[in-house]
C-alpha positions in Angstrom: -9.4 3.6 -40.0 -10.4 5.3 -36.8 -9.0 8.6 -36.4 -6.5 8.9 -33.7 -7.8 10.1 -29.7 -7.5 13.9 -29.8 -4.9 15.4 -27.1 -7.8 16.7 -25.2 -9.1 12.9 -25.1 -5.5 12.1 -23.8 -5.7 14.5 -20.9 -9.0 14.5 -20.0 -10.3 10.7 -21.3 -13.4 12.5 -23.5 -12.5 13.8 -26.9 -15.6 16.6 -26.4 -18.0 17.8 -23.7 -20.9 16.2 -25.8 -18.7 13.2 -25.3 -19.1 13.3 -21.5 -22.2 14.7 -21.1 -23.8 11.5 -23.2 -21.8 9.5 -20.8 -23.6 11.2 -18.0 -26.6 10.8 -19.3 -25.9 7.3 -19.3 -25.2 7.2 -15.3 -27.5 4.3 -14.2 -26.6 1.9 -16.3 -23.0 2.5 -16.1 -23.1 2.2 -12.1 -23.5 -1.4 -12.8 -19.2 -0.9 -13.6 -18.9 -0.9 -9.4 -19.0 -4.6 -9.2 -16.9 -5.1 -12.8 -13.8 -7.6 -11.7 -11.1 -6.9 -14.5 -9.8 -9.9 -16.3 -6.4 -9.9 -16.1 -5.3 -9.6 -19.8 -7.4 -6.5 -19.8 -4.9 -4.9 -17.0 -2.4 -6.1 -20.0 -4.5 -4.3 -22.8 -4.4 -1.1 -20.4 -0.8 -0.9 -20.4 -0.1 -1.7 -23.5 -2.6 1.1 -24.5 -1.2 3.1 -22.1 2.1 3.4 -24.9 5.5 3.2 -23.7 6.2 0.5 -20.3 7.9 1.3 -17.8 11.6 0.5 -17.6 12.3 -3.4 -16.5 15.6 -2.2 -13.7 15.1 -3.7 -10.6 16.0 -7.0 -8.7 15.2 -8.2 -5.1 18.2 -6.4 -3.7 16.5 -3.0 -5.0 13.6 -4.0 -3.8 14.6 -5.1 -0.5 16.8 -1.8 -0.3 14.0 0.5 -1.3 11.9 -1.3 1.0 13.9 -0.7 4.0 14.5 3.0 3.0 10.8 3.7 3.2 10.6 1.3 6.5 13.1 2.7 8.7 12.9 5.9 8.8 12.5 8.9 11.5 10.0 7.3 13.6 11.5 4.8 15.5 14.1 7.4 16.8 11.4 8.8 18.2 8.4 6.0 18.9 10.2 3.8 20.5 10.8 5.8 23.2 6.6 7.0 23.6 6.0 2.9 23.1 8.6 2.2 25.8 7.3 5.2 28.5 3.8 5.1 28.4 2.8 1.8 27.0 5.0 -1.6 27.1 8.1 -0.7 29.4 10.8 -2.8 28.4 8.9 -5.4 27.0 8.6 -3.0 24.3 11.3 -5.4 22.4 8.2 -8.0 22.3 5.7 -5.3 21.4 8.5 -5.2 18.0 8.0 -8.5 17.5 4.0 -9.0 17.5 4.3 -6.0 14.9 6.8 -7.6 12.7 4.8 -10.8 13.0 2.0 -8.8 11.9 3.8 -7.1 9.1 5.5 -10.0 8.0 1.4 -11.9 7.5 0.8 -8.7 5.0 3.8 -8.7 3.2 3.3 -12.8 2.5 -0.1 -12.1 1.3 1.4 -8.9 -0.9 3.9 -11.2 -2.0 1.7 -13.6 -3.7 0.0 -11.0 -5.8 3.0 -9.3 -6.6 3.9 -12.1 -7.9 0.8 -13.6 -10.2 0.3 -10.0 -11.3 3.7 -7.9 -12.1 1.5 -4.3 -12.5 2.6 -1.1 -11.3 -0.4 0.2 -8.9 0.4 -2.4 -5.8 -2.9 -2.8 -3.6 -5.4 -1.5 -6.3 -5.1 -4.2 -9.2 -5.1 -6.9 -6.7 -8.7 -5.4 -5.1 -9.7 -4.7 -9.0 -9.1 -8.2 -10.2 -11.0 -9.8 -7.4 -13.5 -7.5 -5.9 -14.4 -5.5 -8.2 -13.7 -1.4 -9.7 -15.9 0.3 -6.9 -13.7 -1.2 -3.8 -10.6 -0.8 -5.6 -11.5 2.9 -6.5 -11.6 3.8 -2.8 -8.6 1.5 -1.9 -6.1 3.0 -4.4 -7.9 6.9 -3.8 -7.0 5.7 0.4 -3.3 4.7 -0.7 -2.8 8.0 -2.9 -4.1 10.0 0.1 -2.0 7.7 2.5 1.1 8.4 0.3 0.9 12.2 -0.3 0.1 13.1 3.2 3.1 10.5 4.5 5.7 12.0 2.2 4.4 15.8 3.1 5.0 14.8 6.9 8.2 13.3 7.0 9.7 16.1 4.9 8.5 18.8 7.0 10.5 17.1 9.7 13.6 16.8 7.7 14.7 20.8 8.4 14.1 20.0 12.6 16.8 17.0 11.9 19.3 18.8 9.8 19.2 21.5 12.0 20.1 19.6 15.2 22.8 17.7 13.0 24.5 21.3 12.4 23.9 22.2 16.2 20.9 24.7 15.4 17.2 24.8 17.3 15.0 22.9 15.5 12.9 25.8 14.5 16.3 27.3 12.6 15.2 26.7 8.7 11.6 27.6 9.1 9.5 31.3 9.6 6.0 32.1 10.9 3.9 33.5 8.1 0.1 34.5 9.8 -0.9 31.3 11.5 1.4 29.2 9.4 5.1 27.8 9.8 6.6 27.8 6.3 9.1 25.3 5.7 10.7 25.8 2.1 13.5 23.2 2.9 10.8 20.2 2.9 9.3 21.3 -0.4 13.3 21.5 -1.2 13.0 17.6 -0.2 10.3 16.7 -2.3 11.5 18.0 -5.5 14.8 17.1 -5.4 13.0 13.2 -5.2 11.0 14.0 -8.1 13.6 15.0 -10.3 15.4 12.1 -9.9 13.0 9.7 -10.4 11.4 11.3 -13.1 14.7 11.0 -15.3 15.4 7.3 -13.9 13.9 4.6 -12.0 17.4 3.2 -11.7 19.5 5.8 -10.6 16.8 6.6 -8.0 17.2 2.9 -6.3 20.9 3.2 -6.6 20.7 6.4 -4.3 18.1 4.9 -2.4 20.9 2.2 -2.0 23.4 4.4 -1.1 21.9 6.4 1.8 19.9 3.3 3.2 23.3 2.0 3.0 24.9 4.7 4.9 21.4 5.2 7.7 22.3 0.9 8.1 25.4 2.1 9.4 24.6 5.0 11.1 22.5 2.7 13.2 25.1 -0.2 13.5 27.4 2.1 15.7 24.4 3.8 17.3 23.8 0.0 18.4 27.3 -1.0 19.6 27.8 2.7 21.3 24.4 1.6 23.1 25.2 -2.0 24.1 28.7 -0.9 25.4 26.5 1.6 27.6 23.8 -0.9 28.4 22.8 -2.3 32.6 20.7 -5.3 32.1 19.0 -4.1 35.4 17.0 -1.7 33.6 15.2 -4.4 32.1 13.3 -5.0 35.5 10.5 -4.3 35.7 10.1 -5.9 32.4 6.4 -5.7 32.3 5.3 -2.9 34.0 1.9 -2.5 31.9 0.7 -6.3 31.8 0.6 -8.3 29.0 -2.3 -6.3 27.6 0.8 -3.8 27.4 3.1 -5.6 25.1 -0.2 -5.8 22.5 -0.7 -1.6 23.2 3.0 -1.0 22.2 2.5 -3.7 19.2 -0.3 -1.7 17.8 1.7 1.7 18.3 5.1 0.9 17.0 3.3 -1.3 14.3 3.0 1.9 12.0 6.8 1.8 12.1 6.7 -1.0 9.4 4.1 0.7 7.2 6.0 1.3 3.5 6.5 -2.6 2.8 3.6 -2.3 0.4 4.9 0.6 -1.1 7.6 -1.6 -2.9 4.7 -4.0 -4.5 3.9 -1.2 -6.8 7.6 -1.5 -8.2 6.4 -4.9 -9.6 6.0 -3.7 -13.4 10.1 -2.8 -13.3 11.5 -5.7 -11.9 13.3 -8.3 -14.3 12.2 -11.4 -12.8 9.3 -10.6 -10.4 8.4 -14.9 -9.3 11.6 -14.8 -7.4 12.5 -11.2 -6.9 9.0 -9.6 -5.5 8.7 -12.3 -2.3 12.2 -12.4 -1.6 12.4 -8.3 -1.7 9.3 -8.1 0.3 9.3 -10.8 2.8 13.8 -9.7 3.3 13.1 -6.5 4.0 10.2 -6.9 6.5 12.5 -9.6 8.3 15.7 -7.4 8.3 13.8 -4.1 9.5 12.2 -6.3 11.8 15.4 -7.4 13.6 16.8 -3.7 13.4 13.6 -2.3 15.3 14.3 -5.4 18.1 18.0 -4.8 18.6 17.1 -0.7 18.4 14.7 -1.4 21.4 16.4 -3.4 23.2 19.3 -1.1 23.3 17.1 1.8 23.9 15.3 0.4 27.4 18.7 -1.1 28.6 21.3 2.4 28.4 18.2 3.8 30.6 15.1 3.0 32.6 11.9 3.1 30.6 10.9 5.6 32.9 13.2 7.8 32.4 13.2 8.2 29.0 12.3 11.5 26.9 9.5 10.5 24.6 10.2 13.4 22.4 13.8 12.5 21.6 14.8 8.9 23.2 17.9 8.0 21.8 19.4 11.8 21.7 18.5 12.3 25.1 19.4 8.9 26.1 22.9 9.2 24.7 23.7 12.5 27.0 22.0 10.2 29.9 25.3 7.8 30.1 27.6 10.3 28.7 27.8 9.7 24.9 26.8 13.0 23.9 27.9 13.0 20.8 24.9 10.1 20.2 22.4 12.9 19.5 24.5 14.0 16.2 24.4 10.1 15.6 20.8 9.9 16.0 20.3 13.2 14.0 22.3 12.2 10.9 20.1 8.8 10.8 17.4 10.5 10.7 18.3 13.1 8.2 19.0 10.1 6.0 16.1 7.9 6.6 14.0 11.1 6.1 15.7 11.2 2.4 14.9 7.7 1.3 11.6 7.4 3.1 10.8 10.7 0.7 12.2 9.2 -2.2 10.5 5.8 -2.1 7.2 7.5 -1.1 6.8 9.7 -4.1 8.3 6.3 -6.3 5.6 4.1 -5.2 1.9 6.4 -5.6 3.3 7.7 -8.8 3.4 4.4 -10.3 -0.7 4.1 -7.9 -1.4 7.5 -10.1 -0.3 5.4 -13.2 -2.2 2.3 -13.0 -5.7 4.6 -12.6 -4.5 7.2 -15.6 -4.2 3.8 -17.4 -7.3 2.4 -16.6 -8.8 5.8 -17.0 -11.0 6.1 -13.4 -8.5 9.5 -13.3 -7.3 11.6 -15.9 -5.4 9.6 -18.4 -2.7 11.8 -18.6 -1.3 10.6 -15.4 -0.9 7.0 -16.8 1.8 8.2 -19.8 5.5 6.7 -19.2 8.4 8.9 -20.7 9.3 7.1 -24.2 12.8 8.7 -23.5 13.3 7.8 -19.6 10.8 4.6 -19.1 9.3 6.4 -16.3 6.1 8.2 -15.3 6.7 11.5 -15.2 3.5 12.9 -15.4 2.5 10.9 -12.1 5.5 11.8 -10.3 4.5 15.8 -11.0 1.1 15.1 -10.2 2.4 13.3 -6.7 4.8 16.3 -6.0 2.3 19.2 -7.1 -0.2 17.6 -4.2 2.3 17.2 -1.4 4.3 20.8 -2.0 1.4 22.8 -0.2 1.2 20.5 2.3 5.0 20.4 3.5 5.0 24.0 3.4 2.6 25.0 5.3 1.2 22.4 7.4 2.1 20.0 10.1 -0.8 18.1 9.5 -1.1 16.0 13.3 -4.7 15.8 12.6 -4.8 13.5 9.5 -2.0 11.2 11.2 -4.5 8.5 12.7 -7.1 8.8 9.1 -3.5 7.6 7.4 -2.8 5.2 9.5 -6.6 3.5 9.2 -7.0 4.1 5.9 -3.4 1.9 5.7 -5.0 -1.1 8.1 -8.0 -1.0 5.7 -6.2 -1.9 2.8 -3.8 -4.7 4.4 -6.9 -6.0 5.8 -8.8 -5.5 2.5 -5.6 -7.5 0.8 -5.8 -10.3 2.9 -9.3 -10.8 2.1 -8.5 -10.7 -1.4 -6.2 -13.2 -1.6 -8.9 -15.5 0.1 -11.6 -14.5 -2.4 -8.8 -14.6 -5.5 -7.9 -18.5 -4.0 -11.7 -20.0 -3.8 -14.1 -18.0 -5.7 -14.8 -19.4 -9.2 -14.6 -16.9 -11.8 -18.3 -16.1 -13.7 -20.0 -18.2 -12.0 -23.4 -17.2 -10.3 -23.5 -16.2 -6.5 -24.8 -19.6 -5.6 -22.0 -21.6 -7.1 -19.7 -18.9 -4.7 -22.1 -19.4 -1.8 -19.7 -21.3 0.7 -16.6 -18.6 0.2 -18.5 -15.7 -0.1 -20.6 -16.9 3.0 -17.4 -17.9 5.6 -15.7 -14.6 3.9 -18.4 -12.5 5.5 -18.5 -14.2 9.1 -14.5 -13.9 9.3 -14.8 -10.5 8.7 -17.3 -10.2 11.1 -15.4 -11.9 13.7 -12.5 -9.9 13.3 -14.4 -6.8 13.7 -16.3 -7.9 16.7 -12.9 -9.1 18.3 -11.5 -5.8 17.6 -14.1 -4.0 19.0 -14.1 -6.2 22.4 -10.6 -5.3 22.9 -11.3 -1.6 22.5 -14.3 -1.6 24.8 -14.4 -4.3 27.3 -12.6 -5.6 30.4 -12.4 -7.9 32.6 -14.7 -11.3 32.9 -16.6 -9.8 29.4 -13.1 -8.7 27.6 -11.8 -12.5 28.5 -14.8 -14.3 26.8 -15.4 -12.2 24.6 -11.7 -12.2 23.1 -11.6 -16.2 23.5 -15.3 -16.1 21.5 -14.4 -14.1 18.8 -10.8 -15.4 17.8 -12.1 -19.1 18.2 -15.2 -18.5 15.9 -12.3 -17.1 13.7 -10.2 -19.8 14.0 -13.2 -22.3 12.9 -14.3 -20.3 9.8 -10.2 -20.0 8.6 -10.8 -24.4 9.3 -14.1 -24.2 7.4 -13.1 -22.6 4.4 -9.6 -24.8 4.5 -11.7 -27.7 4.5 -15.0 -26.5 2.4 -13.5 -24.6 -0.4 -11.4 -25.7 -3.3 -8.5 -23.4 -4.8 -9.7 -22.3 -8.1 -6.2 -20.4 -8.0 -2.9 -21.8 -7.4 -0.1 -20.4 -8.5 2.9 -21.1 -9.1 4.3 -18.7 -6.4 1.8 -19.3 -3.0 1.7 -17.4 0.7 2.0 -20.5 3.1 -0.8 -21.6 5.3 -3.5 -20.7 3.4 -6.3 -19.6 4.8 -4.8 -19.4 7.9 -2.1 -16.5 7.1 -4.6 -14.0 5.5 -7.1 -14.8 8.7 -4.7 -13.6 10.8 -3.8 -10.9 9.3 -7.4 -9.7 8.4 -7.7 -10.1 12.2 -4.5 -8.9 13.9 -5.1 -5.7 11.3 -8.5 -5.1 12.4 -7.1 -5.1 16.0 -4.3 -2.6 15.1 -7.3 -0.6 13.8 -9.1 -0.9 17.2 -6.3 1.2 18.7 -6.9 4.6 16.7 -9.1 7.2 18.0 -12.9 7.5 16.6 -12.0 10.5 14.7 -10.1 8.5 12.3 -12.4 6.8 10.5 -15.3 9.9 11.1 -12.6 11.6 8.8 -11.9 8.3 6.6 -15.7 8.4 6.0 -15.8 12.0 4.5 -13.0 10.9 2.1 -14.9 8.2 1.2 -17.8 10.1 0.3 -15.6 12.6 -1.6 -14.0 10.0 -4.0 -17.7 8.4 -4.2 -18.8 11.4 -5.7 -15.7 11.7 -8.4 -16.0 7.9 -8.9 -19.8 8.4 -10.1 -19.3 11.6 -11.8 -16.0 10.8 -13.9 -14.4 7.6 -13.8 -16.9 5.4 -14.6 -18.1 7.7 -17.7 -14.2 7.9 -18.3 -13.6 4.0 -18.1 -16.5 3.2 -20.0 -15.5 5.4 -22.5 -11.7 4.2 -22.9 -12.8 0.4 -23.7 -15.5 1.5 -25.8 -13.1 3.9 -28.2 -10.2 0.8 -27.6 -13.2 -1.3 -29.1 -13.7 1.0 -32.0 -10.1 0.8 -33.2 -10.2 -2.7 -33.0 -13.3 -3.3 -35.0 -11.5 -1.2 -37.5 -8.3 -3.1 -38.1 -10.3 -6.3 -38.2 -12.7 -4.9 -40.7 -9.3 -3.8 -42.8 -7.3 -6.5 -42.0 -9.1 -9.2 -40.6 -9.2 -10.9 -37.2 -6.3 -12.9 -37.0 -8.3 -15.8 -35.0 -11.9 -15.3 -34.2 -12.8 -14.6 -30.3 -15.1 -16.6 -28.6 -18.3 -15.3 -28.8 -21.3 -13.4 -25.9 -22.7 -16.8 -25.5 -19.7 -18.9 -25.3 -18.1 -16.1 -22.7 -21.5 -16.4 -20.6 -21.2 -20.2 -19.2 -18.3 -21.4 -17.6 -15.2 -23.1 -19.8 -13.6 -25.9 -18.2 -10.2 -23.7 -17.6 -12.4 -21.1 -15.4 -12.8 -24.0 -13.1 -9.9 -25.7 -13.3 -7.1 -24.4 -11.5 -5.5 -21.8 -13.4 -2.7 -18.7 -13.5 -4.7 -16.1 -14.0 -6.9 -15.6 -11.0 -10.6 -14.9 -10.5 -12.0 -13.1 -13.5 -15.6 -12.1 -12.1 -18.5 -10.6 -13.6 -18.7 -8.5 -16.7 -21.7 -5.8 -15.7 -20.3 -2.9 -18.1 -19.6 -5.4 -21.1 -16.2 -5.8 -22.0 -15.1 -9.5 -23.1 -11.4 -10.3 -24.3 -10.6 -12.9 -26.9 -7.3 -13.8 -28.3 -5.3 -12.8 -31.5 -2.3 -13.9 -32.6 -1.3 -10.2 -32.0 -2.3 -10.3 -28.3 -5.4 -9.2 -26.2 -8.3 -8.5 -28.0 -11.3 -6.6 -27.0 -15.0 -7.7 -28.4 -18.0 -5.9 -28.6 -19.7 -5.6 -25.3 -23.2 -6.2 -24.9 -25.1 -2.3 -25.3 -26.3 -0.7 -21.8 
């Protein structure tokens, strides 16, 4: 028998520094892992190694209801009045629409996955079973960074709500310590959300269901008080900005949907996630969507879009035609929204946290699931721990826009997936791929180029250009329609394929064409950060796990036998008639760092890789 992993090799994925310092040793070869595309039994074998699962709770009215706690929250109280002002005027309820559209193309494409592959971790097993470790690694670090700096913001502005709801400045709960504005009550926030999801997933989405429940409502007399107060006349002018200024609002108030994909990473806890993930998904971008319209609309007709306060739109709107009491309405929905957008926040990177501690590129410790509770406490601690200083002390303006793009990188970077996972054959040589791989790279290109003629050009040049770029588009969607087989069809499918994740690699590259420059100078540096942790721990880490899960299983087969032999290297190496065919599991990839799986009548099986 091998002897059981030492607790140090539990927290820190070595058993000794000799351990890891071999493994360094061993860096060149091993950054050959950045390409590895993990089979999809091996995500299995990682959470089955992991020990206890998490807790199967959930159905698609939990998800839909979690989904549009984390949606609607604070913001649109307040953006859709910035929107309105400077950018769209009252066509501002169109602006809603293009960004639900848009939102609604992501979701479809994060509904198939969710789907096929029923993991906690959301965005980063999709990436990790198609594209490979390295892109995954700095998709998941972007939605952990995403998540933590999300949930710090909107707590801190949960005292500024409460107080106005109680009739105090919004200043009232906070104090001015040196050059910093401590706000205890949002770290109050956050660890009131981590308690309760720490003991259960399922009493957390019942609260979430109750005060998403009680916001809904909040909102449906905010809309009737507004519509009793509303003068169509002040829909006219209705475009005051062009039609260039219904796509400037789109791309603003667009980051009022962002949280749909939060609910993907619920996928490992929901009883019967074929019919329960889409409909969750897809129902709650849908509902939101029509919330956000009717919220607009009712918004620009109680006043003129000129005349509205961009720092507090409905409130101030209310007092405009004499509702007053509106703002203690507007207030309380916030308050609540603020709650669940909390709660769902620190939910959904926890179980992010989980799927790396389980595949080992981060600490392993963070990928253990309470035996007792059947949920993952020691990545909701982990989440918490991260955002507490944050809330506290910071207001954090300056990281907004990096959030935002690192958020558009990954629905683009899913979309783009879901292409590669549909009609790249799994281990088969770069040639046999050439067609995808080759129409892959000019859509992306296209989409980028018609981005960056939208930020940059007018007139004559921003006309043709725009025409150029989406039409090339257009054509290599039709190419790879035509041209490519599916490899992959499940059994669960996002319509119009290609066509749906082509435009929604391109319509979120041109939401990304709307942040400042700074954004992605700071998105770079993060990059570059996680780079260096990627090549200095998680591969050695990784590697490491899968040889030691290898070890145990030589040992029980030398004891007890294999149950049925694997296939062997060579047979793995060429292609078997069900890697072509069209198949359930998706693209498998390459195999650079050497771990093959075969089967055993007592589940996944690991077999020797080949040595580095």
């Amino acid at each position: 028998m091998v002897a059981p992993p030492s607790r140090r090799y539990d927290w820190s994925g070595f058993a000794c520094t000799k351990d890891y310092l071999q493994s360094l040793a061993r860096t060149p070869k091993l950054l050959s892992r950045a390409g590895y595309v993990r089979h999809p039994e091996t995500q299995m074998a990682d959470k089955a190694a992991s020990g206890t699962e998490l807790t199967k709770c959930l159905n698609w009215f939990h998800v839909m209801m979690l989904g549009t706690g984390m949606i609607v929250g604070a913001g649109v109280f307040v953006s859709t009045g910035v929107a309105a002002q400077e950018q769209a005027g009252p066509a501002i309820v169109i602006s809603f629409i293009v960004a639900g559209i848009s939102a609604l193309l992501s979701s479809l494409c994060y509904s198939e996955f969710a789907t096929q592959y029923p993991l906690a971790g959301g965005a980063y097993n999709y990436i990790s079973l198609t594209m490979g470790e390295l892109a995954a690694w700095l998709i998941v670090t972007t939605l952990v960074l995403e998540y933590v700096l999300a949930n710090a913001a909107v707590a801190r502005s949960f005292s500024a709500y409460f107080a106005a709801l109680i009739g105090k400045e919004p200043g009232f709960f906070t104090f001015a310590y040196l050059d910093y504005t401590v706000d205890f009550m949002a770290a109050g926030v956050i660890v009131l959300c981590c308690l309760l999801l720490s003991f259960s997933t399922a009493g957390g989405s019942w609260f979430n269901i109750v005060v998403t429940g009680s916001q809904l409502l909040v909102i449906l007399i905010i809309l009737i008080a507004g519509f009793v107060k509303a003068n169509p006349a002040n829909l006219s002018p209705f475009l005051p900005y062009g039609v260039k200024g219904i796509f400037n609002g789109a791309s603003f108030v667009f980051f009022s949907f962002i949280g749909f994909d939060c609910v993907s990473t619920l996928a490992e806890e929901v009883k019967n996630p074929a019919v329960d993930m889409p409909v969750g998904i897809v129902g709650c971008i849908t509902f939101v969507g029509i919330i956000y319209t009717l919220m607009s609309l009712c918004l620009v007709m109680m006043v003129p879009y000129d005349q509205l306060d961009p720092a507090a739109s409905f409130a101030t709107a209310f007092t405009q035609v004499g509702l007053p009491w509106g703002q203690y309405l507007v207030a309380l929905g916030a308050t609540l929204g603020i709650i669940t957008g909390v709660l769902v926040g620190v939910m959904g990177v926890a179980r992010i946290v989980t799927s790396m501690g389980r595949t080992h590129l981060f600490f392993p410790v963070f990928g253990r699931v309470s035996k007792r509770f059947g949920t993952p406490i020691w990545a909701t601690l982990f989440v918490t721990v991260a955002a507490l200083p944050l809330c506290i002390l910071t207001d954090l303006p300056d990281l907004i826009d990096m959030v935002s793009a690192g958020t558009l990188l990954v629905f683009g970077v899913v979309a783009l997936a879901l292409i590669w996972k549909r009609t790249v054959r799994p281990k088969h040589p770069f040639a046999d791929n050439a067609k995808p791989f080759v129409l892959m790279a000019v859509l992306t290109g296209c989409c980028i180029a018609f981005a960056c003629i939208y930020a940059l050009c007018e007139g004559v040049a921003f006309i043709a250009g725009m025409a150029v770029t989406a039409g090339l588009a257009i054509l290599c969607c039709i190419a790879i329609h035509v041209l490519c087989p599916q490899y992959d069809r499940p059994s669960y499918r996002a319509p119009f394929f290609p066509y749906l994740p082509g435009a929604s690699l391109l319509l979120n590259s041109f939401l990304m064409a709307s942040l400042p420059a700074n954004a992605y100078w700071q998105l770079a540096i993060f990059f570059a950060v996680v780079l260096v942790f990627y090549v200095l721990y998680s591969i050695h880490a990784a590697q490491n796990f899968e040889e030691t899960c290898l070890a145990g299983q030589k040992a029980v087969d030398l004891e007890d036998g294999p149950a049925v032999r694997g296939p062997s290297l060579e047979d793995l190496a060429q292609p078997s008639p069900s890697d072509v065919a069209m198949h359930s599991l998706g693209p498998l990839g390459g195999d650079p760092a050497g771990l093959r799986l075969g089967r055993t009548s007592g589940g996944v099986t690991r077999l020797p890789p080949p040595t580095l």
